[in-house]
Each structure stands twice: as structure tokens, then as C-alpha cells.
PDB file of C-alpha atoms in Angstrom:
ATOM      1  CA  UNK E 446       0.000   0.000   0.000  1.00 59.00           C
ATOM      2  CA  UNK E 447       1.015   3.521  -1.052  1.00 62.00           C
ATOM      3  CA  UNK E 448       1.539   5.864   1.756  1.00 60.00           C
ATOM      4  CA  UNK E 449      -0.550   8.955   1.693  1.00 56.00           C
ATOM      5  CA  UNK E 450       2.173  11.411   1.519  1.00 62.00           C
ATOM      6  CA  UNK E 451       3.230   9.957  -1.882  1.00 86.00           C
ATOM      7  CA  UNK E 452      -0.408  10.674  -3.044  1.00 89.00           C
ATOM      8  CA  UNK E 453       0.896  13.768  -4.575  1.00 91.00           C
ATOM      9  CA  UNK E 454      -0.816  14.708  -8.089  1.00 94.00           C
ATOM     10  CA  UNK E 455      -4.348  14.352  -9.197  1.00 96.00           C
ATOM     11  CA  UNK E 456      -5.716  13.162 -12.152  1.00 97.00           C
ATOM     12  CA  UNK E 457      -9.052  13.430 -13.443  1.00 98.00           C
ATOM     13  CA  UNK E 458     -10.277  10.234 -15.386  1.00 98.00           C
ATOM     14  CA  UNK E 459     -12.141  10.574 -19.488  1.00 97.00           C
ATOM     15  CA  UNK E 460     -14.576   8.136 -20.857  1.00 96.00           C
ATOM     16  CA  UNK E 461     -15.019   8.511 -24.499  1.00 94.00           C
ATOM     17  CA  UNK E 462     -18.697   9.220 -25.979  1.00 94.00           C
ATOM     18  CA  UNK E 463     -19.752  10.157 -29.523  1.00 91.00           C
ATOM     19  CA  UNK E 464     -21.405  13.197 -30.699  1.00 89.00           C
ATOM     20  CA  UNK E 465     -23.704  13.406 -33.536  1.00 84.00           C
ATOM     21  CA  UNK E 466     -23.773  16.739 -35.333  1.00 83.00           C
ATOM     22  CA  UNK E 467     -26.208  15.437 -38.123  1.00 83.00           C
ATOM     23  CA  UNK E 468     -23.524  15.397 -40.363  1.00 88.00           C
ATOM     24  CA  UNK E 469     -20.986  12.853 -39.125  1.00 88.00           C
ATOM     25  CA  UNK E 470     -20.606  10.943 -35.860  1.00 89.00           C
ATOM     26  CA  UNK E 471     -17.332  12.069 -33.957  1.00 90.00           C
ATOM     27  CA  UNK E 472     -15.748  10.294 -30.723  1.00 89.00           C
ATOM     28  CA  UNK E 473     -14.538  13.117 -28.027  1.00 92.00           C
ATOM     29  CA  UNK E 474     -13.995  12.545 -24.264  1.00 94.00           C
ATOM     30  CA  UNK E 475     -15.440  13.602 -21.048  1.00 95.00           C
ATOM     31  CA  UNK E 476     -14.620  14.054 -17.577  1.00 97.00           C
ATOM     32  CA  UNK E 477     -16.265  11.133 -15.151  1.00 97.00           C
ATOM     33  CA  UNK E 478     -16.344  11.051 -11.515  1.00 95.00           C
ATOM     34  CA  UNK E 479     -14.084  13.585  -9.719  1.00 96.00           C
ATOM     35  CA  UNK E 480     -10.255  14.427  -9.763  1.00 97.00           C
ATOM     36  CA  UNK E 481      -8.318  11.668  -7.401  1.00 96.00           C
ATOM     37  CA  UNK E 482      -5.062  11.601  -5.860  1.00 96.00           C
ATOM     38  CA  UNK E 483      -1.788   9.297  -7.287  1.00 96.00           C
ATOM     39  CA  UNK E 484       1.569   8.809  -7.424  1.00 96.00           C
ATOM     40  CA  UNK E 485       3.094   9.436 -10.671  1.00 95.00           C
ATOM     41  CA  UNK E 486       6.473   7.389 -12.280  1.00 93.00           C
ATOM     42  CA  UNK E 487       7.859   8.398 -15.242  1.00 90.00           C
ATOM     43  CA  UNK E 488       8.685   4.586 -16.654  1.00 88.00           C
ATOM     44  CA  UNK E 489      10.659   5.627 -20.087  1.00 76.00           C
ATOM     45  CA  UNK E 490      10.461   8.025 -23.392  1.00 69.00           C
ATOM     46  CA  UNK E 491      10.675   7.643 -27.336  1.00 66.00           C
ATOM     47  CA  UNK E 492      10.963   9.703 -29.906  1.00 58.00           C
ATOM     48  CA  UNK E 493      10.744   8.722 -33.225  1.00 58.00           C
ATOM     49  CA  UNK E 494       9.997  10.346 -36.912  1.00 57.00           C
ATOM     50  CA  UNK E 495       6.427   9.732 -38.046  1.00 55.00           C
ATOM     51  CA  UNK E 496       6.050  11.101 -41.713  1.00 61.00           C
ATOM     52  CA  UNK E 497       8.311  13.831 -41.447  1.00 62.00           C
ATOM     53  CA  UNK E 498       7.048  14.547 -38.042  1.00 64.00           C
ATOM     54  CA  UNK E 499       9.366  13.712 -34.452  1.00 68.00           C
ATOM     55  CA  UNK E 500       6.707  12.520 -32.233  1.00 70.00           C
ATOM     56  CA  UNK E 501       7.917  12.118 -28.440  1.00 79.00           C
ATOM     57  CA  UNK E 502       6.049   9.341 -26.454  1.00 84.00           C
ATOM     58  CA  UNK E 503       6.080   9.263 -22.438  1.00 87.00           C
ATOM     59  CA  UNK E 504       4.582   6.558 -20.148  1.00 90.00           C
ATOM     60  CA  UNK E 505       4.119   6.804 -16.801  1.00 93.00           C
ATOM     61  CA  UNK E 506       2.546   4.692 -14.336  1.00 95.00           C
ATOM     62  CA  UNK E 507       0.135   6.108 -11.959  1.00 97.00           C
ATOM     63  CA  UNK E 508      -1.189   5.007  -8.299  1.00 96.00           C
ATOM     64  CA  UNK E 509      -4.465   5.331  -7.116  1.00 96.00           C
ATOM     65  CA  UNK E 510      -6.356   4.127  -4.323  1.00 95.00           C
ATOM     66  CA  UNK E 511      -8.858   1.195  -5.457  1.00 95.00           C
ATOM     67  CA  UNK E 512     -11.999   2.065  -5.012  1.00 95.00           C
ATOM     68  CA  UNK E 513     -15.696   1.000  -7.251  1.00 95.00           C
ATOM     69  CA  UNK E 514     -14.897   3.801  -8.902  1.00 97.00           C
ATOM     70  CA  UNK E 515     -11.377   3.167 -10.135  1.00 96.00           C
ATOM     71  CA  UNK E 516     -11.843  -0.371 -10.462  1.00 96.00           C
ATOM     72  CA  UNK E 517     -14.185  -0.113 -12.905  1.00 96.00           C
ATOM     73  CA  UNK E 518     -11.579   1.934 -15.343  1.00 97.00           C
ATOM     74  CA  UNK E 519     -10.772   0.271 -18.237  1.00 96.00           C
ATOM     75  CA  UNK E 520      -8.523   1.209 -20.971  1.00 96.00           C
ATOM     76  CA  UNK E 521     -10.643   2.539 -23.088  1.00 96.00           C
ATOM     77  CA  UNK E 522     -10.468   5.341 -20.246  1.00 97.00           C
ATOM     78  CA  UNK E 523      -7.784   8.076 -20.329  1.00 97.00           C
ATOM     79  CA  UNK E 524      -6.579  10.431 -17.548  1.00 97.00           C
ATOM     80  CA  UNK E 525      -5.215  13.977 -17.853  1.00 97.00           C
ATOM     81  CA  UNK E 526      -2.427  14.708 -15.073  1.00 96.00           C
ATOM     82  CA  UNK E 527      -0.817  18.250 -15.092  1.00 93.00           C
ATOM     83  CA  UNK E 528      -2.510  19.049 -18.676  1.00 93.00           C
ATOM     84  CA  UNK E 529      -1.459  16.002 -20.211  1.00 93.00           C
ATOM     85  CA  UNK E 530      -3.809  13.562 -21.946  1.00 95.00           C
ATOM     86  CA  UNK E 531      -2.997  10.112 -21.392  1.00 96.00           C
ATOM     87  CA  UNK E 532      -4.086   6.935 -22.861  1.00 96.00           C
ATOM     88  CA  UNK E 533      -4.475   4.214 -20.214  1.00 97.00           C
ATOM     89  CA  UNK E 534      -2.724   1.061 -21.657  1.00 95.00           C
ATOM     90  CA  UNK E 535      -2.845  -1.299 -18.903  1.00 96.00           C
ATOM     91  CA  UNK E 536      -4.394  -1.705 -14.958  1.00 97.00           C
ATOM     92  CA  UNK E 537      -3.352  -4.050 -12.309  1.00 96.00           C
ATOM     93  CA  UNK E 538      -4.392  -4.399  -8.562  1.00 95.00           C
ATOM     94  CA  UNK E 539      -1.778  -3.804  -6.289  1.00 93.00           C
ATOM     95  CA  UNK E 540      -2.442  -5.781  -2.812  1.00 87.00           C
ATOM     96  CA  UNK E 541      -5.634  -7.042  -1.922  1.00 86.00           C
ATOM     97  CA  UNK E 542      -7.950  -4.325  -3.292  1.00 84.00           C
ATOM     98  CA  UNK E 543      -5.754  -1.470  -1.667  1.00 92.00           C
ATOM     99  CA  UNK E 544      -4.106   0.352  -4.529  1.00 95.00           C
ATOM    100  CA  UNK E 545      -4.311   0.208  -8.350  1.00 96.00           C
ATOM    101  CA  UNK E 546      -1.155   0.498 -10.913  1.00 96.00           C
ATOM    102  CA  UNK E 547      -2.360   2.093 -14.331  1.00 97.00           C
ATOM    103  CA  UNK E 548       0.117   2.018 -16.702  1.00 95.00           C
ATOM    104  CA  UNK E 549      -0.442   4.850 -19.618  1.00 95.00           C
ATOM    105  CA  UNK E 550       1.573   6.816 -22.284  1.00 93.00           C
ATOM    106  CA  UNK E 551       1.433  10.108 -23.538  1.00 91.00           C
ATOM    107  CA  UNK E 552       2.602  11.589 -27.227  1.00 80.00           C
ATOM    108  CA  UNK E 553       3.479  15.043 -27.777  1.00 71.00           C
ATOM    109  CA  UNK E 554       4.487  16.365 -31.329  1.00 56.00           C
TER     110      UNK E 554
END
């Protein structure tokens, strides 16, 4: 279990919906449930050239407490910590229901 001092950052958790405009049906995301504390790792970076682009890639792995709430992310969730959108790539209990390990990356151009 995490100690509560290293609970240090919040992140606020996305669920994707679509929108219909009548013209075309477009995926966006939305905020669920309220801001919660973590830990945050930075795990490794990447750059690499993507059609004449340099695309830098980050991924982090966040603590959280488990709760319903966060045990029911999936990763077809994202989270945004410190402004940056993240796209959750993996989840696994930590314990015996007591913390949760997300695993996510981030790309920046």
C-alpha cells in the first residue's frame, strides 16, 4: 500500500462518448467522476519520426487508491495529469484491493 504522503498529483479520469452533429458521428472525451489523488512514475520516453514529423512518447505509471470507482476503469479510459492527456494502456491491482497500478503513455508532437 502507497503511503498517503506519496499521493501527490491528481488526475481526473475521461470516458469517451460520440457526438452526432447530423452530419458525421465524432468520438470526443469527457470528464467522469471527480479528480483523485496518485503517485506518478515516469517509466521511459521515445521519440521517433512519423512522416516527417518527431513525435515524443512518455509513459508513466500512476497510483491510485482502489476504489468502485477506479476499479471499474478500463482502458478505453484516459486520464489527464498536469494538462497532459494520457491513454491508459494497462491496470493491475496492487495488494488485496488497496491500490491500483495504471500504466499509460502520452505523445506530444
Amino acid at each position: 500500500m502507497i503511503g498517503a504522503g506519496q499521493l501527490d498529483r491528481r488526475v481526473q479520469f475521461m470516458e469517451p462518448v460520440k457526438v452526432d452533429d447530423g452530419f458525421q458521428e465524432t468520438e470526443t472525451f469527457e470528464a467522469i467522476g471527480s479528480p483523485v489523488w496518485c503517485s506518478k512514475t515516469d517509466v521511459s520516453d521515445a521519440e521517433r519520426a512519423v512522416a516527417g514529423w518527431l513525435e515524443a512518447t512518455m509513459v508513466s505509471r500512476f497510483v491510485v487508491r482502489s476504489s468502485a470507482f477506479t476499479r471499474a476503469l478500463t482502458p478505453k479510459n484516459r486520464l489527464v495529469c498536469d494538462g497532459v492527456d494520457f491513454d491508459i494502456t494497462g491496470i493491475k491491482e496492487i495488494g488485496q484491493r488497496e491500490d491500483l497500478e495504471i500504466t499509460a503513455s502520452a505523445v506530444s508532437t
